C-alpha positions as a Markdown table, in Angstrom:
| # | Residue | x | y | z |
|---|---|---|---|---|
| 1 | Met | 101.0 | 102.3 | 33.2 |
| 2 | Met | 99.3 | 99.2 | 31.6 |
| 3 | Gly | 99.8 | 100.5 | 28.0 |
| 4 | Arg | 102.7 | 98.8 | 26.4 |
| 5 | Thr | 104.5 | 97.0 | 29.2 |
| 6 | Ile | 106.1 | 93.6 | 30.1 |
| 7 | Phe | 103.9 | 90.7 | 30.9 |
| 8 | Ile | 105.7 | 87.8 | 32.7 |
| 9 | Asp | 104.4 | 84.4 | 31.8 |
| 10 | Pro | 106.1 | 82.0 | 34.3 |
| 11 | Gly | 104.7 | 78.9 | 32.7 |
| 12 | Arg | 106.8 | 79.6 | 29.6 |
| 13 | Cys | 110.1 | 80.2 | 31.2 |
| 14 | Ile | 112.7 | 77.5 | 30.5 |
| 15 | Gly | 115.6 | 79.1 | 32.6 |
| 16 | Cys | 117.8 | 79.6 | 29.5 |
| 17 | Gln | 119.2 | 82.9 | 30.9 |
| 18 | Ala | 118.9 | 84.7 | 27.5 |
| 19 | Cys | 117.1 | 87.6 | 29.3 |
| 20 | Val | 119.9 | 87.9 | 31.8 |
| 21 | Ser | 122.6 | 88.0 | 29.1 |
| 22 | Ala | 120.6 | 90.5 | 27.0 |
| 23 | Cys | 120.0 | 92.8 | 30.0 |
| 24 | Arg | 123.8 | 93.2 | 30.4 |
| 25 | Glu | 123.8 | 94.8 | 26.9 |
| 26 | Cys | 121.4 | 97.6 | 27.9 |
| 27 | Asp | 123.2 | 101.0 | 27.4 |
| 28 | Ser | 122.1 | 102.4 | 30.7 |
| 29 | His | 123.8 | 99.7 | 32.8 |
| 30 | Arg | 126.1 | 97.9 | 30.3 |
| 31 | Gly | 127.8 | 94.9 | 31.9 |
| 32 | Lys | 125.3 | 94.4 | 34.7 |
| 33 | Ser | 122.1 | 92.5 | 34.5 |
| 34 | Met | 119.1 | 94.0 | 36.2 |
| 35 | Ile | 116.9 | 90.9 | 35.7 |
| 36 | His | 117.1 | 88.0 | 38.1 |
| 37 | Leu | 116.1 | 84.4 | 37.3 |
| 38 | Asp | 114.6 | 82.7 | 40.3 |
| 39 | Tyr | 113.9 | 79.0 | 40.7 |
| 40 | Thr | 110.6 | 78.1 | 42.3 |
| 41 | Asp | 111.8 | 74.8 | 43.9 |
| 42 | Glu | 115.5 | 74.6 | 43.4 |
| 43 | Gly | 116.9 | 71.2 | 43.6 |
| 44 | His | 113.5 | 69.5 | 43.0 |
| 45 | Ser | 112.3 | 71.2 | 39.8 |
| 46 | Val | 113.7 | 73.1 | 36.8 |
| 47 | Ala | 110.8 | 75.6 | 37.0 |
| 48 | Ser | 112.2 | 79.2 | 36.8 |
| 49 | Leu | 110.8 | 82.7 | 36.9 |
| 50 | Pro | 112.3 | 85.9 | 35.5 |
| 51 | Thr | 112.0 | 88.7 | 38.0 |
| 52 | Val | 112.0 | 92.3 | 36.7 |
| 53 | Cys | 110.9 | 95.5 | 38.4 |
| 54 | Met | 107.1 | 95.5 | 38.7 |
| 55 | His | 107.0 | 99.4 | 38.4 |
| 56 | Cys | 104.5 | 99.7 | 41.3 |
| 57 | Glu | 101.7 | 102.2 | 40.7 |
| 58 | Asp | 99.6 | 102.1 | 43.9 |
| 59 | Pro | 101.1 | 102.8 | 46.3 |
| 60 | Val | 103.5 | 104.7 | 44.1 |
| 61 | Ala | 106.8 | 102.9 | 44.0 |
| 62 | Pro | 107.6 | 102.0 | 47.6 |
| 63 | Cys | 111.3 | 102.2 | 46.7 |
| 64 | Ala | 110.9 | 105.8 | 45.6 |
| 65 | Glu | 108.8 | 106.7 | 48.6 |
| 66 | Val | 111.5 | 105.7 | 51.1 |
| 67 | Cys | 114.5 | 107.2 | 49.3 |
| 68 | Pro | 115.9 | 109.9 | 51.6 |
| 69 | Ala | 117.9 | 111.5 | 48.7 |
| 70 | Asp | 115.0 | 111.6 | 46.1 |
| 71 | Ala | 117.2 | 109.5 | 43.8 |
| 72 | Ile | 114.5 | 107.3 | 42.4 |
| 73 | Leu | 112.2 | 109.1 | 39.9 |
| 74 | Val | 109.0 | 107.9 | 38.3 |
| 75 | Thr | 108.4 | 109.0 | 34.8 |
| 76 | Ala | 105.0 | 110.5 | 33.6 |
| 77 | Asp | 104.2 | 107.1 | 32.0 |
| 78 | Gly | 104.8 | 105.2 | 35.2 |
| 79 | Val | 108.3 | 103.8 | 34.7 |
| 80 | Val | 110.2 | 103.6 | 38.0 |
| 81 | Gln | 113.8 | 104.6 | 37.1 |
| 82 | Gln | 116.9 | 103.1 | 38.8 |
| 83 | Ala | 118.5 | 105.5 | 41.3 |
| 84 | Asp | 120.2 | 108.6 | 39.9 |
| 85 | Thr | 123.9 | 108.0 | 40.4 |
| 86 | Thr | 124.5 | 111.6 | 41.3 |
| 87 | Arg | 122.0 | 111.4 | 44.2 |
| 88 | Cys | 122.0 | 107.8 | 45.4 |
| 89 | Ile | 123.7 | 107.3 | 48.8 |
| 90 | Gly | 123.6 | 103.5 | 48.9 |
| 91 | Cys | 121.4 | 103.4 | 52.0 |
| 92 | Ala | 119.4 | 100.3 | 50.9 |
| 93 | Asn | 116.1 | 101.7 | 52.0 |
| 94 | Cys | 114.7 | 100.9 | 48.6 |
| 95 | Val | 115.9 | 97.3 | 48.9 |
| 96 | Asn | 114.0 | 96.9 | 52.2 |
| 97 | Ala | 110.9 | 98.6 | 50.9 |
| 98 | Cys | 110.4 | 96.7 | 47.7 |
| 99 | Pro | 107.8 | 93.9 | 48.2 |
| 100 | Phe | 109.2 | 92.0 | 45.2 |
| 101 | Gly | 112.8 | 92.0 | 46.2 |
| 102 | Val | 114.0 | 93.8 | 43.0 |
| 103 | Pro | 116.5 | 96.6 | 43.8 |
| 104 | Lys | 120.0 | 95.5 | 44.6 |
| 105 | Ile | 122.9 | 97.5 | 46.0 |
| 106 | Asp | 126.2 | 97.5 | 44.2 |
| 107 | Leu | 128.4 | 97.4 | 47.3 |
| 108 | Gln | 131.5 | 98.4 | 45.5 |
| 109 | Ala | 129.9 | 101.5 | 43.8 |
| 110 | Lys | 127.5 | 102.0 | 46.8 |
| 111 | Leu | 124.6 | 102.5 | 44.4 |
| 112 | Gln | 121.2 | 101.0 | 43.9 |
| 113 | Met | 120.7 | 99.1 | 40.7 |
| 114 | Lys | 117.4 | 97.8 | 39.2 |
| 115 | Cys | 115.4 | 97.3 | 36.0 |
| 116 | Asn | 114.1 | 100.5 | 34.5 |
| 117 | Leu | 112.2 | 98.8 | 31.7 |
| 118 | Cys | 115.0 | 99.7 | 29.3 |
| 119 | Tyr | 113.6 | 103.2 | 29.2 |
| 120 | Asp | 116.2 | 104.3 | 26.7 |
| 121 | Arg | 114.5 | 101.8 | 24.3 |
| 122 | Thr | 110.8 | 101.7 | 25.4 |
| 123 | Ala | 110.6 | 105.6 | 25.4 |
| 124 | Tyr | 111.1 | 105.2 | 21.6 |
| 125 | Gly | 108.7 | 102.3 | 21.1 |
| 126 | Leu | 111.3 | 99.5 | 21.2 |
| 127 | Ala | 110.9 | 96.4 | 23.4 |
| 128 | Pro | 113.2 | 96.0 | 26.4 |
| 129 | Met | 116.3 | 93.9 | 25.7 |
| 130 | Cys | 115.0 | 90.9 | 27.8 |
| 131 | Ala | 111.7 | 90.6 | 25.9 |
| 132 | Thr | 113.4 | 90.8 | 22.5 |
| 133 | Val | 115.5 | 87.7 | 23.1 |
| 134 | Cys | 113.2 | 85.5 | 25.2 |
| 135 | Pro | 112.7 | 82.4 | 23.0 |
| 136 | Thr | 109.5 | 81.2 | 24.6 |
| 137 | Gly | 107.7 | 84.4 | 25.2 |
| 138 | Ala | 107.9 | 84.2 | 29.0 |
| 139 | Leu | 108.7 | 87.9 | 28.8 |
| 140 | Phe | 106.1 | 89.5 | 26.4 |
| 141 | Tyr | 106.2 | 93.3 | 25.6 |
| 142 | Gly | 103.1 | 94.8 | 24.3 |
| 143 | Thr | 99.5 | 95.7 | 25.3 |
| 144 | Ala | 97.1 | 93.5 | 27.3 |
| 145 | Glu | 95.0 | 93.2 | 24.1 |
| 146 | Glu | 97.9 | 92.0 | 22.0 |
| 147 | Leu | 98.8 | 89.4 | 24.7 |
| 148 | Gln | 95.3 | 88.1 | 25.0 |
| 149 | Ala | 94.9 | 87.9 | 21.2 |
| 150 | Glu | 98.0 | 85.8 | 21.0 |
| 151 | Arg | 97.3 | 83.7 | 24.1 |
| 152 | Pro | 93.5 | 83.1 | 24.4 |
| 153 | Gly | 92.4 | 81.9 | 27.8 |
| 154 | Val | 94.9 | 83.7 | 30.0 |
| 155 | Gln | 94.3 | 86.4 | 32.6 |
| 156 | Ile | 96.5 | 89.2 | 33.7 |
| 157 | Ala | 97.3 | 89.9 | 37.3 |
| 158 | Asp | 98.6 | 93.3 | 38.3 |
| 159 | Thr | 97.4 | 93.4 | 41.9 |
| 160 | Phe | 99.1 | 91.5 | 44.6 |
| 161 | Thr | 98.7 | 91.3 | 48.4 |
| 162 | Phe | 101.3 | 91.3 | 51.1 |
| 163 | Gly | 99.5 | 90.7 | 54.4 |
| 164 | Glu | 97.1 | 93.6 | 54.7 |
| 165 | Thr | 98.7 | 95.7 | 51.9 |
| 166 | Glu | 97.6 | 95.6 | 48.3 |
| 167 | Val | 100.0 | 96.6 | 45.6 |
| 168 | Arg | 99.0 | 97.4 | 42.0 |
| 169 | Thr | 101.8 | 97.2 | 39.4 |
| 170 | Gly | 102.6 | 98.5 | 35.9 |
| 171 | Val | 104.1 | 95.2 | 34.9 |
| 172 | Ala | 101.8 | 92.2 | 35.0 |
| 173 | Met | 101.9 | 88.4 | 35.5 |
| 174 | Val | 100.1 | 86.0 | 33.1 |
| 175 | Val | 97.9 | 83.6 | 35.0 |
| 176 | Pro | 95.9 | 80.7 | 33.6 |
| 177 | Ala | 92.2 | 81.8 | 33.5 |
| 178 | Asp | 91.1 | 78.6 | 35.4 |
| 179 | Lys | 93.7 | 79.1 | 38.2 |
| 180 | Val | 93.2 | 82.8 | 38.9 |
| 181 | Gln | 92.8 | 84.0 | 42.5 |
| 182 | Trp | 92.4 | 87.8 | 43.0 |
| 183 | Pro | 94.4 | 89.5 | 44.1 |
| 184 | Val | 97.4 | 87.2 | 43.7 |
| 185 | Pro | 98.7 | 86.4 | 47.2 |
| 186 | Gly | 102.2 | 87.3 | 48.2 |
| 187 | Gly | 103.1 | 89.0 | 44.9 |
| 188 | Leu | 104.0 | 85.7 | 43.2 |
| 189 | Pro | 102.1 | 83.9 | 40.5 |
| 190 | Val | 100.2 | 80.7 | 40.5 |
| 191 | Val | 102.6 | 78.3 | 38.7 |
| 192 | Glu | 101.6 | 74.8 | 37.6 |
| 193 | Ile | 104.4 | 72.3 | 37.7 |
| 194 | Asn | 103.7 | 68.7 | 36.6 |
| 195 | Gly | 100.0 | 69.2 | 37.0 |
| 196 | Lys | 100.3 | 70.6 | 40.6 |
| 197 | Asp | 99.8 | 74.2 | 41.7 |
| 198 | Val | 102.9 | 75.7 | 43.4 |
| 199 | Arg | 102.8 | 79.0 | 45.1 |
| 200 | Arg | 106.1 | 80.5 | 46.3 |
């Protein structure tokens, strides 16, 4: 994908939950938020990190690969859609396959729910709801060139390792240029908290 996409800049997240609230307003899943706000060291630090679907490219969307009902489609431009409600059987294979822990099962509806990059908006050139309301730019929607022009000195990580497996994604993490380690281990960014590197 890596055209216009979301770039997650964890060093800018202030945990305000604006992205979570805005996600609930998306027409494709009104009332439910598909973004999760994680805390890197809960109880000891206020550092937080927005978690959205990483829209895996290589291998192609593990969640879609393990779906026995072919309910998870990938668009031509690389957006991994949430499960088609007419096909999803709520088996949770996708939940177990996702290395980033993104898909969730709505137990009442027996359906998979996840971020689809606000495809009803991004397909028409509009930014996803979460990125439009983020007050600090922790969620940036645009191209890599636009991001680096606005934030000189950052690098972009779109390749992550999980043991022996390497995953390349369509959504990227912003990593300080002097802290970069390729590929990023464990699929989580290098975060500096109070001058100390913390890796989840």
